[in-house]
């Protein structure tokens, strides 16, 4: 302490732990702090970006940079207290790069994983499509298992089959979790559209 004030150490150079809430209880880091610190790492750790390039360019709002604000926000959110739910920043606004109170919701991990893109694994083909000889195969994950959808003559036909399958599955997940997710998330899942450039 200097002059009666407590020195605040920044987390990832931007996050302020104002110490209104303890980061640990009985020696264990609390869920709110883990989420907060992980969010800051995803946005501001250049070493993390080397292996997770989709987070390059992401940032955290000024409000979320303050731990006490993030802590209080979390505790008001639907799904926060459910063990397998994860913080999501881009369902409500596809392609969003800013973690803030208007764009973030808590989603079941199985729903969140359906929204993640894997650019590096597919090359130049549309999402959900792979090549086999002169044909194009559509596959999509459903409840953690990769499902074969069909074989097609063109990548566009394969993508359209993938799109139909995935959108139907996302709507099915929306209905399954309707009572335990934010109504905004439920509506966004019902309206979710897969794009060829996802």
CSV table of C-alpha atoms in Angstrom, one decimal:
chain,number,residue,atom,x,y,z
A,1,UNK,CA,0.0,0.0,0.0
A,2,UNK,CA,1.2,3.5,-0.8
A,3,UNK,CA,-0.4,6.5,1.0
A,4,UNK,CA,-3.2,4.3,2.4
A,5,UNK,CA,-4.2,2.9,-1.1
A,6,UNK,CA,-3.9,-0.7,-2.2
A,7,UNK,CA,-1.8,-1.2,-5.3
A,8,UNK,CA,-3.8,-2.9,-8.0
A,9,UNK,CA,-2.1,-5.4,-10.2
A,10,UNK,CA,-3.5,-5.6,-13.7
A,11,UNK,CA,-4.5,-9.0,-15.1
A,12,UNK,CA,-3.2,-9.4,-18.7
A,13,UNK,CA,-2.3,-5.7,-18.6
A,14,UNK,CA,-6.0,-4.6,-18.7
A,15,UNK,CA,-8.1,-6.4,-16.1
A,16,UNK,CA,-8.6,-4.7,-12.8
A,17,UNK,CA,-9.2,-6.9,-9.8
A,18,UNK,CA,-10.6,-4.3,-7.5
A,19,UNK,CA,-10.9,-6.9,-4.7
A,20,UNK,CA,-14.5,-6.2,-3.9
A,21,UNK,CA,-15.0,-10.0,-4.1
A,22,UNK,CA,-12.4,-12.6,-3.1
A,23,UNK,CA,-10.8,-14.5,-6.0
A,24,UNK,CA,-10.4,-17.5,-3.8
A,25,UNK,CA,-12.6,-19.2,-1.2
A,26,UNK,CA,-10.9,-21.8,1.0
A,27,UNK,CA,-7.9,-21.6,-1.2
A,28,UNK,CA,-9.8,-22.5,-4.4
A,29,UNK,CA,-10.2,-20.0,-7.2
A,30,UNK,CA,-13.9,-19.2,-7.7
A,31,UNK,CA,-15.8,-19.7,-10.9
A,32,UNK,CA,-16.3,-16.0,-11.6
A,33,UNK,CA,-12.6,-15.3,-11.4
A,34,UNK,CA,-11.7,-18.3,-13.5
A,35,UNK,CA,-14.1,-17.1,-16.2
A,36,UNK,CA,-12.9,-13.5,-16.0
A,37,UNK,CA,-9.2,-14.4,-16.2
A,38,UNK,CA,-9.8,-16.9,-19.0
A,39,UNK,CA,-11.7,-14.3,-21.0
A,40,UNK,CA,-8.8,-11.8,-20.5
A,41,UNK,CA,-6.3,-14.5,-21.7
A,42,UNK,CA,-8.3,-15.3,-24.8
A,43,UNK,CA,-8.3,-11.6,-25.7
A,44,UNK,CA,-4.9,-10.3,-24.7
A,45,UNK,CA,-2.4,-13.2,-24.5
A,46,UNK,CA,-0.3,-13.3,-27.6
A,47,UNK,CA,1.0,-16.8,-26.8
A,48,UNK,CA,-2.6,-18.0,-26.5
A,49,UNK,CA,-3.3,-16.5,-30.0
A,50,UNK,CA,-0.5,-18.6,-31.5
A,51,UNK,CA,-2.6,-21.7,-31.1
A,52,UNK,CA,-6.1,-20.1,-31.0
A,53,UNK,CA,-6.1,-17.7,-33.9
A,54,UNK,CA,-9.9,-17.1,-33.9
A,55,UNK,CA,-9.4,-15.0,-30.8
A,56,UNK,CA,-7.0,-12.5,-32.4
A,57,UNK,CA,-8.7,-9.1,-32.4
A,58,UNK,CA,-11.1,-10.0,-29.6
A,59,UNK,CA,-11.4,-7.6,-26.7
A,60,UNK,CA,-13.2,-7.0,-23.4
A,61,UNK,CA,-15.5,-4.0,-22.7
A,62,UNK,CA,-14.4,-1.5,-20.1
A,63,UNK,CA,-17.1,-2.8,-17.7
A,64,UNK,CA,-16.0,-6.4,-18.1
A,65,UNK,CA,-12.3,-5.4,-17.4
A,66,UNK,CA,-13.4,-4.7,-13.8
A,67,UNK,CA,-13.7,-8.0,-11.8
A,68,UNK,CA,-16.4,-6.8,-9.5
A,69,UNK,CA,-18.6,-5.8,-12.4
A,70,UNK,CA,-18.1,-9.1,-14.2
A,71,UNK,CA,-18.7,-11.0,-10.9
A,72,UNK,CA,-22.0,-9.3,-10.3
A,73,UNK,CA,-23.0,-9.6,-14.0
A,74,UNK,CA,-22.3,-13.4,-13.9
A,75,UNK,CA,-24.5,-13.9,-10.9
A,76,UNK,CA,-27.5,-12.3,-12.6
A,77,UNK,CA,-27.2,-14.5,-15.7
A,78,UNK,CA,-29.4,-17.5,-16.6
A,79,UNK,CA,-27.3,-20.6,-16.8
A,80,UNK,CA,-24.3,-19.2,-14.9
A,81,UNK,CA,-24.8,-21.6,-11.9
A,82,UNK,CA,-25.1,-24.7,-14.1
A,83,UNK,CA,-21.8,-26.6,-14.1
A,84,UNK,CA,-21.4,-27.4,-17.8
A,85,UNK,CA,-22.4,-24.0,-19.1
A,86,UNK,CA,-19.8,-21.8,-20.8
A,87,UNK,CA,-19.5,-18.1,-21.5
A,88,UNK,CA,-20.3,-17.3,-25.2
A,89,UNK,CA,-19.7,-14.0,-26.9
A,90,UNK,CA,-21.0,-14.5,-30.4
A,91,UNK,CA,-24.3,-16.3,-30.5
A,92,UNK,CA,-26.3,-13.1,-30.1
A,93,UNK,CA,-24.2,-11.3,-32.6
A,94,UNK,CA,-22.5,-13.6,-35.1
A,95,UNK,CA,-18.9,-12.8,-35.5
A,96,UNK,CA,-18.8,-10.5,-32.4
A,97,UNK,CA,-15.3,-9.9,-31.1
A,98,UNK,CA,-16.1,-8.0,-27.9
A,99,UNK,CA,-17.0,-9.6,-24.6
A,100,UNK,CA,-19.6,-7.4,-23.0
A,101,UNK,CA,-22.9,-7.6,-21.1
A,102,UNK,CA,-25.0,-7.1,-24.2
A,103,UNK,CA,-23.4,-9.9,-26.3
A,104,UNK,CA,-22.5,-12.6,-23.7
A,105,UNK,CA,-24.7,-15.4,-22.5
A,106,UNK,CA,-24.1,-18.8,-20.8
A,107,UNK,CA,-24.7,-21.8,-23.0
A,108,UNK,CA,-24.5,-25.6,-22.4
A,109,UNK,CA,-21.1,-26.8,-23.7
A,110,UNK,CA,-22.8,-29.0,-26.3
A,111,UNK,CA,-24.6,-26.0,-27.7
A,112,UNK,CA,-21.5,-23.8,-27.6
A,113,UNK,CA,-19.4,-26.4,-29.4
A,114,UNK,CA,-22.0,-26.5,-32.3
A,115,UNK,CA,-21.2,-22.8,-32.9
A,116,UNK,CA,-17.4,-23.2,-33.2
A,117,UNK,CA,-15.8,-23.0,-36.6
A,118,UNK,CA,-12.7,-25.1,-37.6
A,119,UNK,CA,-11.2,-23.2,-40.4
A,120,UNK,CA,-7.8,-24.9,-40.4
A,121,UNK,CA,-9.2,-28.5,-40.8
A,122,UNK,CA,-11.3,-27.9,-44.0
A,123,UNK,CA,-9.1,-26.0,-46.4
A,124,UNK,CA,-10.9,-24.3,-49.2
A,125,UNK,CA,-14.1,-26.3,-49.0
A,126,UNK,CA,-17.3,-24.9,-47.3
A,127,UNK,CA,-17.9,-25.7,-43.7
A,128,UNK,CA,-19.1,-29.3,-43.1
A,129,UNK,CA,-17.7,-30.6,-46.5
A,130,UNK,CA,-14.8,-32.8,-47.4
A,131,UNK,CA,-13.7,-34.3,-50.7
A,132,UNK,CA,-13.5,-38.0,-51.5
A,133,UNK,CA,-12.4,-38.8,-55.0
A,134,UNK,CA,-14.7,-36.8,-57.3
A,135,UNK,CA,-17.4,-36.6,-54.6
A,136,UNK,CA,-18.1,-34.3,-51.7
A,137,UNK,CA,-19.1,-35.6,-48.3
A,138,UNK,CA,-21.3,-33.7,-45.8
A,139,UNK,CA,-20.8,-34.5,-42.1
A,140,UNK,CA,-21.8,-32.7,-38.9
A,141,UNK,CA,-21.4,-33.3,-35.2
A,142,UNK,CA,-24.6,-34.3,-33.3
A,143,UNK,CA,-24.4,-34.8,-29.5
A,144,UNK,CA,-20.6,-35.1,-29.8
A,145,UNK,CA,-20.5,-37.7,-32.6
A,146,UNK,CA,-19.7,-36.9,-36.2
A,147,UNK,CA,-22.6,-37.9,-38.3
A,148,UNK,CA,-22.5,-38.8,-42.0
A,149,UNK,CA,-25.1,-36.8,-43.9
A,150,UNK,CA,-24.5,-37.8,-47.5
A,151,UNK,CA,-22.3,-37.8,-50.6
A,152,UNK,CA,-22.8,-35.2,-53.3
A,153,UNK,CA,-21.6,-34.2,-56.8
A,154,UNK,CA,-20.7,-30.7,-55.8
A,155,UNK,CA,-19.4,-28.9,-52.7
A,156,UNK,CA,-22.5,-26.6,-52.8
A,157,UNK,CA,-24.9,-29.5,-52.7
A,158,UNK,CA,-22.9,-31.0,-49.8
A,159,UNK,CA,-22.9,-27.7,-48.0
A,160,UNK,CA,-26.7,-27.3,-48.4
A,161,UNK,CA,-27.2,-30.7,-46.8
A,162,UNK,CA,-24.9,-29.8,-44.0
A,163,UNK,CA,-26.6,-26.5,-43.5
A,164,UNK,CA,-30.1,-28.1,-43.3
A,165,UNK,CA,-28.9,-30.8,-40.9
A,166,UNK,CA,-27.0,-28.4,-38.6
A,167,UNK,CA,-29.7,-25.7,-38.4
A,168,UNK,CA,-32.2,-28.4,-37.5
A,169,UNK,CA,-29.9,-29.8,-34.8
A,170,UNK,CA,-29.4,-26.3,-33.4
A,171,UNK,CA,-33.2,-25.8,-33.2
A,172,UNK,CA,-33.5,-29.1,-31.5
A,173,UNK,CA,-30.9,-28.0,-28.9
A,174,UNK,CA,-32.7,-24.7,-28.4
A,175,UNK,CA,-35.9,-26.6,-27.5
A,176,UNK,CA,-34.0,-29.0,-25.3
A,177,UNK,CA,-32.4,-26.2,-23.2
A,178,UNK,CA,-35.2,-23.6,-23.5
A,179,UNK,CA,-35.8,-23.4,-19.8
A,180,UNK,CA,-32.2,-23.1,-18.7
A,181,UNK,CA,-30.8,-20.5,-21.2
A,182,UNK,CA,-31.3,-16.8,-21.6
A,183,UNK,CA,-34.5,-16.1,-23.8
A,184,UNK,CA,-32.2,-14.1,-26.1
A,185,UNK,CA,-30.0,-17.1,-26.6
A,186,UNK,CA,-33.1,-19.3,-27.2
A,187,UNK,CA,-34.3,-17.0,-29.9
A,188,UNK,CA,-30.9,-16.7,-31.5
A,189,UNK,CA,-30.6,-20.5,-31.7
A,190,UNK,CA,-34.1,-20.7,-33.4
A,191,UNK,CA,-33.0,-18.0,-35.9
A,192,UNK,CA,-29.4,-19.4,-36.4
A,193,UNK,CA,-28.3,-19.6,-40.0
A,194,UNK,CA,-25.2,-21.5,-41.2
A,195,UNK,CA,-23.4,-19.5,-43.9
A,196,UNK,CA,-21.1,-21.0,-46.5
A,197,UNK,CA,-18.2,-18.8,-45.3
A,198,UNK,CA,-18.6,-19.8,-41.6
